[in-house]
mmCIF file of C-alpha atoms and ligand atoms in Angstrom:
data_model
loop_
_atom_site.group_PDB
_atom_site.id
_atom_site.type_symbol
_atom_site.label_atom_id
_atom_site.label_comp_id
_atom_site.label_asym_id
_atom_site.label_seq_id
_atom_site.Cartn_x
_atom_site.Cartn_y
_atom_site.Cartn_z
ATOM 1 C CA MET A 1 0.000 0.000 0.000
ATOM 2 C CA ARG A 2 2.770 2.354 1.036
ATOM 3 C CA LYS A 3 4.599 1.563 -2.152
ATOM 4 C CA ILE A 4 1.586 2.327 -4.272
ATOM 5 C CA LEU A 5 1.059 5.651 -2.538
ATOM 6 C CA GLY A 6 4.716 6.488 -2.928
ATOM 7 C CA MET A 7 4.552 5.686 -6.607
ATOM 8 C CA ALA A 8 1.469 7.803 -7.029
ATOM 9 C CA ALA A 9 3.216 10.718 -5.384
ATOM 10 C CA LEU A 10 6.220 10.245 -7.642
ATOM 11 C CA LEU A 11 4.041 10.039 -10.698
ATOM 12 C CA CYS A 12 2.257 13.181 -9.663
ATOM 13 C CA ALA A 13 5.528 14.992 -9.130
ATOM 14 C CA ALA A 14 7.240 13.762 -12.255
ATOM 15 C CA VAL A 15 4.559 13.483 -14.901
ATOM 16 C CA LEU A 16 1.964 15.930 -13.714
ATOM 17 C CA ALA A 17 4.257 18.581 -12.358
ATOM 18 C CA GLY A 18 2.094 21.261 -10.866
ATOM 19 C CA CYS A 19 -0.899 18.961 -10.577
ATOM 20 C CA SER A 20 -1.409 19.965 -6.982
ATOM 21 C CA GLY A 21 -1.400 23.544 -8.097
ATOM 22 C CA GLY A 22 1.582 24.699 -6.094
ATOM 23 C CA GLY A 23 1.320 22.285 -3.293
ATOM 24 C CA GLU A 24 0.191 23.644 0.060
ATOM 25 C CA GLY A 25 -0.403 19.971 0.866
ATOM 26 C CA GLY A 26 -3.646 19.085 2.639
ATOM 27 C CA GLN A 27 -6.826 18.248 0.692
ATOM 28 C CA ALA A 28 -6.265 14.552 1.293
ATOM 29 C CA ALA A 29 -9.480 13.602 -0.503
ATOM 30 C CA ALA A 30 -8.620 15.348 -3.767
ATOM 31 C CA GLY A 31 -7.961 12.898 -6.592
ATOM 32 C CA GLU A 32 -4.638 12.622 -8.344
ATOM 33 C CA ASP A 33 -5.800 14.641 -11.331
ATOM 34 C CA ALA A 34 -7.878 17.069 -9.322
ATOM 35 C CA ILE A 35 -8.147 20.429 -11.041
ATOM 36 C CA THR A 36 -6.920 23.200 -8.779
ATOM 37 C CA VAL A 37 -9.239 26.175 -9.127
ATOM 38 C CA GLY A 38 -8.579 29.618 -7.730
ATOM 39 C CA PHE A 39 -11.958 31.312 -7.250
ATOM 40 C CA SER A 40 -12.233 34.989 -6.384
ATOM 41 C CA GLN A 41 -15.684 35.943 -5.153
ATOM 42 C CA VAL A 42 -17.107 39.493 -5.099
ATOM 43 C CA GLY A 43 -17.978 39.478 -1.379
ATOM 44 C CA ALA A 44 -20.951 38.640 0.806
ATOM 45 C CA GLU A 45 -23.076 41.694 0.028
ATOM 46 C CA SER A 46 -26.438 40.029 -0.587
ATOM 47 C CA GLU A 47 -28.573 36.908 -0.165
ATOM 48 C CA TRP A 48 -27.880 36.206 -3.836
ATOM 49 C CA ARG A 49 -24.138 36.227 -3.232
ATOM 50 C CA THR A 50 -24.372 33.911 -0.222
ATOM 51 C CA ALA A 51 -26.343 31.408 -2.288
ATOM 52 C CA ASN A 52 -23.871 31.764 -5.158
ATOM 53 C CA THR A 53 -20.886 31.106 -2.868
ATOM 54 C CA ARG A 54 -22.574 28.041 -1.411
ATOM 55 C CA SER A 55 -23.319 26.697 -4.872
ATOM 56 C CA VAL A 56 -19.731 27.207 -6.076
ATOM 57 C CA LYS A 57 -18.243 25.637 -2.931
ATOM 58 C CA GLU A 58 -20.566 22.647 -3.184
ATOM 59 C CA ALA A 59 -19.709 22.030 -6.834
ATOM 60 C CA LEU A 60 -15.935 22.467 -6.790
ATOM 61 C CA VAL A 61 -15.131 19.604 -4.418
ATOM 62 C CA ALA A 62 -12.831 16.608 -4.210
ATOM 63 C CA PRO A 63 -12.048 14.294 -5.822
ATOM 64 C CA ASP A 64 -12.348 16.296 -9.067
ATOM 65 C CA PHE A 65 -11.391 19.708 -7.717
ATOM 66 C CA THR A 66 -9.182 21.443 -5.212
ATOM 67 C CA LEU A 67 -10.687 24.846 -4.486
ATOM 68 C CA ARG A 68 -8.785 27.926 -3.337
ATOM 69 C CA PHE A 69 -11.482 30.423 -2.409
ATOM 70 C CA SER A 70 -10.941 34.104 -1.784
ATOM 71 C CA ASP A 71 -13.451 36.828 -0.800
ATOM 72 C CA ALA A 72 -12.755 40.305 -2.228
ATOM 73 C CA GLN A 73 -15.144 42.205 0.062
ATOM 74 C CA GLN A 74 -16.461 44.173 -2.920
ATOM 75 C CA LYS A 75 -13.018 45.652 -3.698
ATOM 76 C CA GLN A 76 -11.331 45.319 -7.070
ATOM 77 C CA GLU A 77 -7.850 45.779 -5.556
ATOM 78 C CA ASN A 78 -8.419 42.719 -3.335
ATOM 79 C CA GLN A 79 -9.556 40.758 -6.336
ATOM 80 C CA ILE A 80 -6.485 41.679 -8.372
ATOM 81 C CA LYS A 81 -4.296 40.608 -5.431
ATOM 82 C CA ALA A 82 -6.137 37.285 -5.225
ATOM 83 C CA LEU A 83 -5.722 36.653 -8.957
ATOM 84 C CA ARG A 84 -1.986 37.421 -8.735
ATOM 85 C CA SER A 85 -1.643 35.042 -5.835
ATOM 86 C CA PHE A 86 -3.463 32.296 -7.803
ATOM 87 C CA ILE A 87 -1.067 32.896 -10.698
ATOM 88 C CA ALA A 88 1.939 32.682 -8.347
ATOM 89 C CA GLN A 89 0.585 29.424 -6.925
ATOM 90 C CA GLY A 90 0.225 28.012 -10.416
ATOM 91 C CA VAL A 91 -3.422 26.971 -10.130
ATOM 92 C CA ASP A 92 -4.857 25.087 -13.123
ATOM 93 C CA VAL A 93 -7.830 27.382 -13.734
ATOM 94 C CA ILE A 94 -8.872 30.773 -12.382
ATOM 95 C CA ALA A 95 -12.547 31.562 -11.985
ATOM 96 C CA PHE A 96 -13.822 34.874 -10.728
ATOM 97 C CA SER A 97 -16.808 37.119 -10.492
ATOM 98 C CA PRO A 98 -15.484 40.605 -11.268
ATOM 99 C CA VAL A 99 -16.621 43.362 -8.903
ATOM 100 C CA VAL A 100 -16.558 45.948 -11.704
ATOM 101 C CA GLU A 101 -16.289 45.759 -15.494
ATOM 102 C CA THR A 102 -13.135 47.740 -16.259
ATOM 103 C CA GLY A 103 -9.499 47.553 -15.204
ATOM 104 C CA TRP A 104 -8.750 43.871 -15.848
ATOM 105 C CA ASP A 105 -6.476 43.925 -18.894
ATOM 106 C CA THR A 106 -3.136 43.792 -17.066
ATOM 107 C CA VAL A 107 -3.876 40.999 -14.617
ATOM 108 C CA LEU A 108 -5.678 38.924 -17.260
ATOM 109 C CA ARG A 109 -2.625 39.261 -19.479
ATOM 110 C CA GLU A 110 -0.513 37.963 -16.612
ATOM 111 C CA ALA A 111 -2.775 34.918 -16.308
ATOM 112 C CA LYS A 112 -2.557 34.336 -20.038
ATOM 113 C CA ALA A 113 1.249 34.588 -19.963
ATOM 114 C CA ALA A 114 1.231 31.957 -17.217
ATOM 115 C CA ASN A 115 -1.028 29.770 -19.376
ATOM 116 C CA ILE A 116 -3.839 29.742 -16.827
ATOM 117 C CA PRO A 117 -7.287 29.861 -18.414
ATOM 118 C CA VAL A 118 -9.830 32.207 -16.840
ATOM 119 C CA VAL A 119 -13.547 31.499 -16.508
ATOM 120 C CA LEU A 120 -15.736 34.472 -15.632
ATOM 121 C CA THR A 121 -18.753 33.742 -13.485
ATOM 122 C CA ASP A 122 -21.829 35.900 -13.040
ATOM 123 C CA ARG A 123 -20.384 39.317 -14.055
ATOM 124 C CA ALA A 124 -18.781 40.418 -17.312
ATOM 125 C CA VAL A 125 -15.614 42.427 -17.931
ATOM 126 C CA ASN A 126 -14.803 45.103 -20.451
ATOM 127 C CA VAL A 127 -11.401 44.212 -21.930
ATOM 128 C CA SER A 128 -9.475 45.150 -25.051
ATOM 129 C CA ASP A 129 -9.245 41.526 -26.173
ATOM 130 C CA ASP A 130 -11.903 38.879 -25.508
ATOM 131 C CA ALA A 131 -9.256 36.181 -25.795
ATOM 132 C CA LEU A 132 -8.117 37.232 -22.311
ATOM 133 C CA TYR A 133 -10.796 34.954 -20.856
ATOM 134 C CA ALA A 134 -12.137 31.586 -21.939
ATOM 135 C CA THR A 135 -15.828 31.998 -21.243
ATOM 136 C CA LEU A 136 -18.457 33.780 -19.146
ATOM 137 C CA ILE A 137 -21.312 32.009 -17.419
ATOM 138 C CA GLY A 138 -23.987 34.324 -16.080
ATOM 139 C CA SER A 139 -27.376 35.918 -16.454
ATOM 140 C CA ASP A 140 -28.588 38.390 -19.044
ATOM 141 C CA PHE A 141 -28.705 41.511 -16.873
ATOM 142 C CA VAL A 142 -29.983 43.786 -19.653
ATOM 143 C CA GLU A 143 -32.953 41.484 -20.116
ATOM 144 C CA GLU A 144 -33.562 41.456 -16.342
ATOM 145 C CA GLY A 145 -33.766 45.273 -16.420
ATOM 146 C CA ARG A 146 -36.194 45.092 -19.337
ATOM 147 C CA ARG A 147 -38.338 42.575 -17.475
ATOM 148 C CA ALA A 148 -38.540 44.850 -14.450
ATOM 149 C CA ALA A 149 -39.663 47.738 -16.686
ATOM 150 C CA ARG A 150 -42.209 45.579 -18.508
ATOM 151 C CA TRP A 151 -43.691 44.624 -15.158
ATOM 152 C CA VAL A 152 -43.960 48.308 -14.167
ATOM 153 C CA ILE A 153 -45.723 49.135 -17.436
ATOM 154 C CA GLU A 154 -48.107 46.210 -17.125
ATOM 155 C CA ASP A 155 -48.898 47.103 -13.522
ATOM 156 C CA SER A 156 -49.583 50.711 -14.541
ATOM 157 C CA GLN A 157 -52.326 49.950 -17.036
ATOM 158 C CA GLY A 158 -55.059 52.563 -16.885
ATOM 159 C CA LYS A 159 -52.944 54.897 -14.748
ATOM 160 C CA ASP A 160 -52.250 58.428 -15.872
ATOM 161 C CA GLY A 161 -48.826 60.023 -15.922
ATOM 162 C CA PRO A 162 -46.632 61.380 -14.617
ATOM 163 C CA ILE A 163 -45.534 58.181 -12.875
ATOM 164 C CA ARG A 164 -42.423 58.991 -10.927
ATOM 165 C CA ILE A 165 -39.775 56.290 -10.511
ATOM 166 C CA VAL A 166 -36.748 56.146 -8.227
ATOM 167 C CA GLU A 167 -33.954 53.696 -8.939
ATOM 168 C CA LEU A 168 -31.557 52.024 -6.517
ATOM 169 C CA GLN A 169 -28.535 51.014 -8.544
ATOM 170 C CA GLY A 170 -26.129 48.207 -7.740
ATOM 171 C CA THR A 171 -22.387 48.676 -7.269
ATOM 172 C CA VAL A 172 -21.093 51.521 -9.431
ATOM 173 C CA GLY A 173 -19.318 50.185 -12.508
ATOM 174 C CA SER A 174 -20.488 46.587 -12.038
ATOM 175 C CA ALA A 175 -21.947 44.710 -14.985
ATOM 176 C CA PRO A 176 -25.323 44.067 -13.307
ATOM 177 C CA ALA A 177 -25.728 47.748 -12.361
ATOM 178 C CA ASN A 178 -24.748 49.008 -15.813
ATOM 179 C CA ASP A 179 -26.862 46.472 -17.676
ATOM 180 C CA ARG A 180 -29.961 46.525 -15.490
ATOM 181 C CA MET A 181 -30.036 50.305 -15.657
ATOM 182 C CA ARG A 182 -29.735 50.189 -19.445
ATOM 183 C CA GLY A 183 -32.396 47.504 -19.984
ATOM 184 C CA PHE A 184 -34.868 49.209 -17.650
ATOM 185 C CA LYS A 185 -34.399 52.621 -19.216
ATOM 186 C CA GLU A 186 -34.676 51.252 -22.738
ATOM 187 C CA VAL A 187 -38.186 49.907 -22.069
ATOM 188 C CA ILE A 188 -39.447 52.632 -19.710
ATOM 189 C CA ASP A 189 -38.368 55.367 -22.171
ATOM 190 C CA GLY A 190 -40.895 53.960 -24.621
ATOM 191 C CA ASP A 191 -43.819 55.119 -22.435
ATOM 192 C CA SER A 192 -44.064 58.883 -21.915
ATOM 193 C CA ARG A 193 -45.982 58.578 -18.615
ATOM 194 C CA PHE A 194 -42.817 57.498 -16.798
ATOM 195 C CA GLU A 195 -40.010 59.563 -15.428
ATOM 196 C CA ILE A 196 -36.952 58.291 -13.532
ATOM 197 C CA VAL A 197 -36.607 61.132 -11.044
ATOM 198 C CA ARG A 198 -33.695 59.823 -8.965
ATOM 199 C CA SER A 199 -31.111 57.114 -9.512
ATOM 200 C CA GLN A 200 -28.301 56.338 -7.105
ATOM 201 C CA SER A 201 -26.174 53.408 -5.981
ATOM 202 C CA GLY A 202 -27.016 51.408 -2.863
ATOM 203 C CA ASP A 203 -24.081 49.062 -3.495
ATOM 204 C CA PHE A 204 -26.340 45.968 -3.539
ATOM 205 C CA THR A 205 -26.671 45.963 0.283
ATOM 206 C CA ARG A 206 -29.686 46.310 2.584
ATOM 207 C CA ALA A 207 -28.012 48.959 4.722
ATOM 208 C CA ARG A 208 -27.155 51.219 1.783
ATOM 209 C CA GLY A 209 -30.521 50.556 0.134
ATOM 210 C CA LYS A 210 -32.225 51.849 3.250
ATOM 211 C CA GLU A 211 -29.986 54.916 3.524
ATOM 212 C CA VAL A 212 -30.370 55.952 -0.092
ATOM 213 C CA MET A 213 -34.149 55.404 0.012
ATOM 214 C CA GLU A 214 -34.308 57.664 3.063
ATOM 215 C CA ALA A 215 -32.549 60.361 1.048
ATOM 216 C CA PHE A 216 -34.942 59.810 -1.900
ATOM 217 C CA LEU A 217 -37.947 60.148 0.416
ATOM 218 C CA LYS A 218 -36.572 63.292 1.976
ATOM 219 C CA ALA A 219 -35.926 64.867 -1.402
ATOM 220 C CA GLU A 220 -39.125 63.779 -3.163
ATOM 221 C CA GLY A 221 -41.676 63.761 -0.334
ATOM 222 C CA ASP A 222 -44.856 62.055 -1.512
ATOM 223 C CA GLY A 223 -43.777 62.274 -5.125
ATOM 224 C CA ILE A 224 -42.490 58.712 -5.527
ATOM 225 C CA ASP A 225 -44.798 56.186 -7.221
ATOM 226 C CA VAL A 226 -42.453 53.342 -8.081
ATOM 227 C CA LEU A 227 -39.143 51.985 -6.804
ATOM 228 C CA PHE A 228 -36.916 49.918 -9.051
ATOM 229 C CA ALA A 229 -34.095 48.285 -7.065
ATOM 230 C CA HIS A 230 -31.288 46.443 -8.843
ATOM 231 C CA ASN A 231 -31.447 43.711 -6.208
ATOM 232 C CA ASP A 232 -33.851 42.374 -3.591
ATOM 233 C CA ASP A 233 -31.630 43.262 -0.640
ATOM 234 C CA MET A 234 -31.691 46.970 -1.466
ATOM 235 C CA ALA A 235 -35.474 46.754 -1.932
ATOM 236 C CA ILE A 236 -35.799 45.133 1.490
ATOM 237 C CA GLY A 237 -33.705 47.910 3.036
ATOM 238 C CA ALA A 238 -35.807 50.503 1.205
ATOM 239 C CA ILE A 239 -39.043 48.899 2.456
ATOM 240 C CA GLN A 240 -37.890 49.658 5.994
ATOM 241 C CA ALA A 241 -37.148 53.274 5.073
ATOM 242 C CA ILE A 242 -40.588 53.638 3.458
ATOM 243 C CA GLU A 243 -42.327 52.213 6.531
ATOM 244 C CA GLU A 244 -40.342 54.456 8.845
ATOM 245 C CA ALA A 245 -41.458 57.416 6.726
ATOM 246 C CA GLY A 246 -45.053 56.383 7.430
ATOM 247 C CA ARG A 247 -45.845 55.163 3.921
ATOM 248 C CA LYS A 248 -46.987 51.756 2.710
ATOM 249 C CA PRO A 249 -44.457 49.818 0.619
ATOM 250 C CA GLY A 250 -46.142 47.800 -2.131
ATOM 251 C CA THR A 251 -49.172 50.129 -2.128
ATOM 252 C CA ASP A 252 -48.172 53.805 -1.805
ATOM 253 C CA ILE A 253 -44.932 53.001 -3.561
ATOM 254 C CA ARG A 254 -44.939 49.996 -5.875
ATOM 255 C CA ILE A 255 -41.672 48.090 -5.809
ATOM 256 C CA VAL A 256 -39.938 45.794 -8.270
ATOM 257 C CA SER A 257 -36.481 44.329 -7.724
ATOM 258 C CA ILE A 258 -34.200 41.636 -9.086
ATOM 259 C CA ASP A 259 -32.808 38.286 -7.836
ATOM 260 C CA GLY A 260 -35.783 36.308 -6.515
ATOM 261 C CA VAL A 261 -34.225 35.413 -3.164
ATOM 262 C CA ARG A 262 -36.252 33.990 -0.284
ATOM 263 C CA GLY A 263 -36.406 37.391 1.461
ATOM 264 C CA ALA A 264 -38.124 38.843 -1.614
ATOM 265 C CA PHE A 265 -40.777 36.113 -1.602
ATOM 266 C CA GLU A 266 -41.414 36.751 2.071
ATOM 267 C CA ALA A 267 -41.748 40.496 1.400
ATOM 268 C CA MET A 268 -44.169 39.727 -1.464
ATOM 269 C CA LYS A 269 -46.224 37.456 0.793
ATOM 270 C CA ALA A 270 -46.437 40.337 3.270
ATOM 271 C CA GLY A 271 -47.653 42.606 0.441
ATOM 272 C CA LYS A 272 -44.625 44.911 0.709
ATOM 273 C CA LEU A 273 -42.817 44.018 -2.497
ATOM 274 C CA ASN A 274 -44.748 43.747 -5.758
ATOM 275 C CA ALA A 275 -42.528 41.724 -8.060
ATOM 276 C CA THR A 276 -39.097 40.219 -8.377
ATOM 277 C CA VAL A 277 -37.213 39.318 -11.529
ATOM 278 C CA GLU A 278 -35.339 36.075 -11.153
ATOM 279 C CA CYS A 279 -31.549 35.963 -11.316
ATOM 280 C CA ASN A 280 -30.356 32.457 -10.589
ATOM 281 C CA PRO A 281 -27.202 32.273 -8.407
ATOM 282 C CA LEU A 282 -26.898 28.478 -8.464
ATOM 283 C CA LEU A 283 -24.183 28.395 -11.099
ATOM 284 C CA GLY A 284 -21.893 25.918 -9.328
ATOM 285 C CA PRO A 285 -22.652 22.739 -11.305
ATOM 286 C CA GLN A 286 -22.538 24.512 -14.700
ATOM 287 C CA LEU A 287 -19.328 26.251 -13.655
ATOM 288 C CA ALA A 288 -17.741 22.927 -12.683
ATOM 289 C CA ASP A 289 -18.577 21.484 -16.119
ATOM 290 C CA LEU A 290 -17.157 24.515 -17.900
ATOM 291 C CA ILE A 291 -13.948 24.370 -15.873
ATOM 292 C CA ARG A 292 -13.536 20.690 -16.762
ATOM 293 C CA GLU A 293 -13.929 21.496 -20.465
ATOM 294 C CA VAL A 294 -11.616 24.492 -20.398
ATOM 295 C CA HIS A 295 -8.988 22.570 -18.436
ATOM 296 C CA ALA A 296 -9.125 19.731 -20.967
ATOM 297 C CA GLY A 297 -8.508 22.276 -23.719
ATOM 298 C CA ARG A 298 -11.895 21.689 -25.325
ATOM 299 C CA GLU A 299 -13.800 24.415 -27.161
ATOM 300 C CA VAL A 300 -16.532 26.091 -25.058
ATOM 301 C CA PRO A 301 -19.095 28.765 -25.958
ATOM 302 C CA LYS A 302 -17.841 32.262 -25.140
ATOM 303 C CA ARG A 303 -21.094 33.084 -23.321
ATOM 304 C CA VAL A 304 -23.275 30.686 -21.335
ATOM 305 C CA MET A 305 -26.661 32.074 -20.258
ATOM 306 C CA VAL A 306 -28.746 31.149 -17.242
ATOM 307 C CA GLU A 307 -32.515 30.833 -17.714
ATOM 308 C CA GLU A 308 -34.860 32.718 -15.421
ATOM 309 C CA GLY A 309 -38.338 34.280 -14.973
ATOM 310 C CA VAL A 310 -40.441 36.912 -13.167
ATOM 311 C CA PHE A 311 -42.597 36.324 -10.043
ATOM 312 C CA THR A 312 -45.410 38.464 -8.630
ATOM 313 C CA GLN A 313 -47.226 38.701 -5.273
ATOM 314 C CA ASP A 314 -50.021 36.328 -6.288
ATOM 315 C CA GLN A 315 -47.475 33.589 -6.977
ATOM 316 C CA ALA A 316 -45.396 34.085 -3.831
ATOM 317 C CA ASP A 317 -47.247 31.678 -1.549
ATOM 318 C CA ALA A 318 -47.171 28.773 -3.984
ATOM 319 C CA GLU A 319 -43.602 29.374 -5.105
ATOM 320 C CA LEU A 320 -41.959 29.972 -1.722
ATOM 321 C CA PRO A 321 -41.533 26.273 -0.781
ATOM 322 C CA ASN A 322 -39.808 25.644 -4.137
ATOM 323 C CA ARG A 323 -37.174 28.328 -3.706
ATOM 324 C CA LYS A 324 -33.683 26.976 -3.247
ATOM 325 C CA TYR A 325 -32.089 30.311 -2.372
HETATM 326 O O1 GYE B 401 -28.032 40.617 -8.352
HETATM 327 C C1 GYE B 401 -26.782 41.060 -6.395
HETATM 328 C C2 GYE B 401 -25.395 40.719 -6.044
HETATM 329 O O2 GYE B 401 -23.844 39.991 -9.773
HETATM 330 C C3 GYE B 401 -25.967 39.131 -10.319
HETATM 331 O O3 GYE B 401 -24.709 40.799 -7.286
HETATM 332 C C4 GYE B 401 -25.055 39.561 -9.252
HETATM 333 C C5 GYE B 401 -25.607 40.606 -8.323
HETATM 334 C C6 GYE B 401 -26.912 40.272 -7.648
HETATM 335 O O4 GYE B 401 -24.869 41.436 -5.043
HETATM 336 O O5 GYE B 401 -27.684 40.723 -5.396
#
């Protein structure tokens, strides 16, 4: 037995040099050809993100994978540091969910020079050369923004203008904030009754969502008809602000947000949130498959989409037990 293990270790060292990805030892259960993946996560800013992290950690496990996980706490500089450390360790594949869209050219070139393929998850980047990453798996954020706007229009049938909208944006410069804003505006601009009177970032968190909504309420008084929040967490924070201002969320101010997390379904059941556009965070299994393909040098599509829908208050009760995040 000892001999066999010794031989396996030798084989690993000699033939598959670097197969342990830079060898911090440990990970006894990882198979001999386990793919070492360095994964840099955005942070833990929302319910969506927590579910996404869980899904990734559950999918990238031994014996097929050795996972090196790093949390960037919503800071690009931390993420760049993590990517550089993965490169130095010689991981097999880098996967990451970029906090913002721009500023990745240099570090991605370093990964390329080190021959480490990069898989983007969830959020896109804006780079000079698309060959700097292998593929992106994530949702269509522009379409999510359009869906939110279509819901607002449908829910405003028979209502006269002006219908005044406030918008809580996600993290400044992030793909979901940029795209959701664009998709929403594109559709809402087609109906002259609507006006987006305020739009500001709440950084995808409940705390900031509440703060910014307080400022909106102070500035606009009773003049807000609709809130569009780029994620459920900010909407949930805003609901608190609206209640504290003595108004009724879901009635006085109609609210649509994005993600479809459990907290949103609970808020819909309570009549405080009107609709949520689904954004599925459970990318782990699809990500694992993509990493396997990329690592094996096989051709993969440049963009892999996640399918999702829209849910309203009347569906909340029936759908809640089915929600997995
Ligand atoms: O909508 C939000 C999270 O990038 C799609 O990030 C993701 C977004 C998600 O913080 O809740």
